[in-house]
Amino acid sequence: MNIYDISKKTGFSTATVSRVINGSASVSEKTRAKVLAVIEEYGYTPNVFARGLGLNTMKTVGIMCSDSSDRYIAKAIYFLEEYLRKAGYDLILCCTGRDHSVKVKQMKLILSKRVDAVILVGSSYVEETDELNAYIVEAAGSVPVMIINGILNAPNVYCTVCDDHLAIYEITRKLLESGRKSPLFLCNSSSYSAKKKIRGFKDALEQFGIDHPDEHILTVYPPNKTGMVNYVRDRMIEADPDTDCIIAAEDMLAIGALKFALSKGARVPEDIAVTGYNNFDLCECCEPELTSIDNKLEALCEKSVSSLMQIFSDNARSVPKQTVYSCELVERGTTCFGK
Amino acid sequence: MNIYDISKKTGFSTATVSRVINGSASVSEKTRAKVLAVIEEYGYTPNVFARGLGLNTMKTVGIMCSDSSDRYIAKAIYFLEEYLRKAGYDLILCCTGRDHSVKVKQMKLILSKRVDAVILVGSSYVEETDELNAYIVEAAGSVPVMIINGILNAPNVYCTVCDDHLAIYEITRKLLESGRKSPLFLCNSSSYSAKKKIRGFKDALEQFGIDHPDEHILTVYPPNKTGMVNYVRDRMIEADPDTDCIIAAEDMLAIGALKFALSKGARVPEDIAVTGYNNFDLCECCEPELTSIDNKLEALCEKSVSSLMQIFSDNARSVPKQTVYSCELVERGTTCFGK
């Protein structure tokens, strides 16, 4: 929604709309009321000040995320805030949840604030179909869209990801090479990132000639974050999978898996090895401590902001459309690889 | 910094300043340059649009916190975003760290964005002296300031806290009543909230006739959040306090204390009981699971936003200056109270 749209909607010239916006006295009350009604309806908030000065920036970036209390997202917001502020930009935060219609609505709202760019945090923004991603592509028509931990190929969309596929492929291979026979992949979502991880797991199984990979995947659906660890433990006790190594898509899931292993009297890592993903501080809270995968979140955030600054300085051609980092295995007590 | 200040600084009338701001052609280049220089220097960003329309709000609230990746703060931001958005307000986020001069600078910056209010999250904003708190009192001269988890008595400042003093007093009393003899309070900061907790601990000790309460307090200074659990465990192994119950000011500290207890072969909770504070999801990650204190963070955030909306609707007189909630004990495996 810009001044031309308002002109079209109201039937008044852009000059008239502009006069209303600038509070000019030479506009009739009726005209003024009509223009304001349309502005209200569509949530248009021009930065008249910036335009009046010939500036074209509010120095504000909109951050959209599904849930800012999620540990991964909270850390991402922290790093983004730090790097954006260093670059002289403010951050408007918007939590959308996972409902598609809410995301679409919030994207409109955030663009109406005349942000200079939008950063989408977390893998939950990139969907399967072009139709579902249309609002992102459309947003990228007005401002650069940066995606952290998701890939969408569209003009003016820049993606920074960690190679989840490779990380899970390598940890699975490492476990199989060290003599494990029955790997289990434990996950709780079907996001872009989760799919990459599953693919990595299946590729490793294929390489080692393990058939029916789907039988080695257990998906759990914890109702919410409170009580997640014990929910996972209980679902696993019910399912009672026959496994000697559990590769979890996320640290909290892994701790649930560890509790399952210990609850049935297995020795960890001797009888059952467990690995997490994200390498959060809670890896140190359990016993044995959790082996996990560091997915370089700070590097992703820093890269995303520095790319954005390059784009702002009219140097978009030198910014890669996709930047992929490698993860790093952090070994702790829940694994022991042959020496 | 408002239009009158700019008028004063530049020596031009407010009408002239206004014409510059609105991009009017009837201003000389020299005048225009001078006004813009002052505006630049002081970071004044008027919302001309809103003023032009006779509105006086950007519908934006500034949130200041020390570190948005801190679990308590991340959750607070999540709840505040949710309740503010429901009320039709945006959130501009600003992480200040703990350095006083940065806080003062960021407060100025956030006010220059013409936010409708400022919410300070976490207890690290309220200092000992009036001098150090002056920037908050000054900010409250232009917009309402809401403080979550801290008390500052000043006009237009509204505080929502949980009764940390009572919570620690009661858990300590409960432990002593159940037969524990040598309580240890474990903390890592001297914030407003930490002081209240220490006071609660000392009051309970006094009631039970335990002398030299300072000898029952251990303060640790983990360098940063990564590795905090093991840092705390190692410091406690060094200090090797003679204790049968450890009351920690925070969950992560408590898990470090639990690791200390287990490392010296003590049975938990039989030989040593441990309690945390905040009741975060990591209470479920350790074994035995951690007894903790739920400090009603969501209620604090909801109350803070609803009070703010009352203030915005010109109903400030009905809003309490201070709202105090009671904490709730959540018992898990690291305590057992006599049945």
mmCIF file of C-alpha atoms in Angstrom, chain B residues 20 89 96 106 154 162 166 181 204 209 231 279 302:
data_model
loop_
_atom_site.group_PDB
_atom_site.id
_atom_site.type_symbol
_atom_site.label_atom_id
_atom_site.label_comp_id
_atom_site.label_asym_id
_atom_site.label_seq_id
_atom_site.Cartn_x
_atom_site.Cartn_y
_atom_site.Cartn_z
ATOM 1 C CA VAL B 20 11.858 22.064 7.096
ATOM 2 C CA TYR B 89 0.999 -2.189 19.566
ATOM 3 C CA THR B 96 21.561 -2.830 26.482
ATOM 4 C CA GLN B 106 19.880 3.409 24.523
ATOM 5 C CA ALA B 154 8.910 7.696 40.721
ATOM 6 C CA CYS B 162 7.057 -11.263 42.033
ATOM 7 C CA LEU B 166 8.781 -14.226 50.431
ATOM 8 C CA LYS B 181 20.463 -27.968 59.523
ATOM 9 C CA ALA B 204 14.444 -17.497 57.635
ATOM 10 C CA GLY B 209 18.322 -19.023 65.333
ATOM 11 C CA TYR B 231 31.668 -23.779 36.217
ATOM 12 C CA ASN B 279 10.971 -23.120 37.010
ATOM 13 C CA GLU B 302 0.151 -9.540 31.059
#
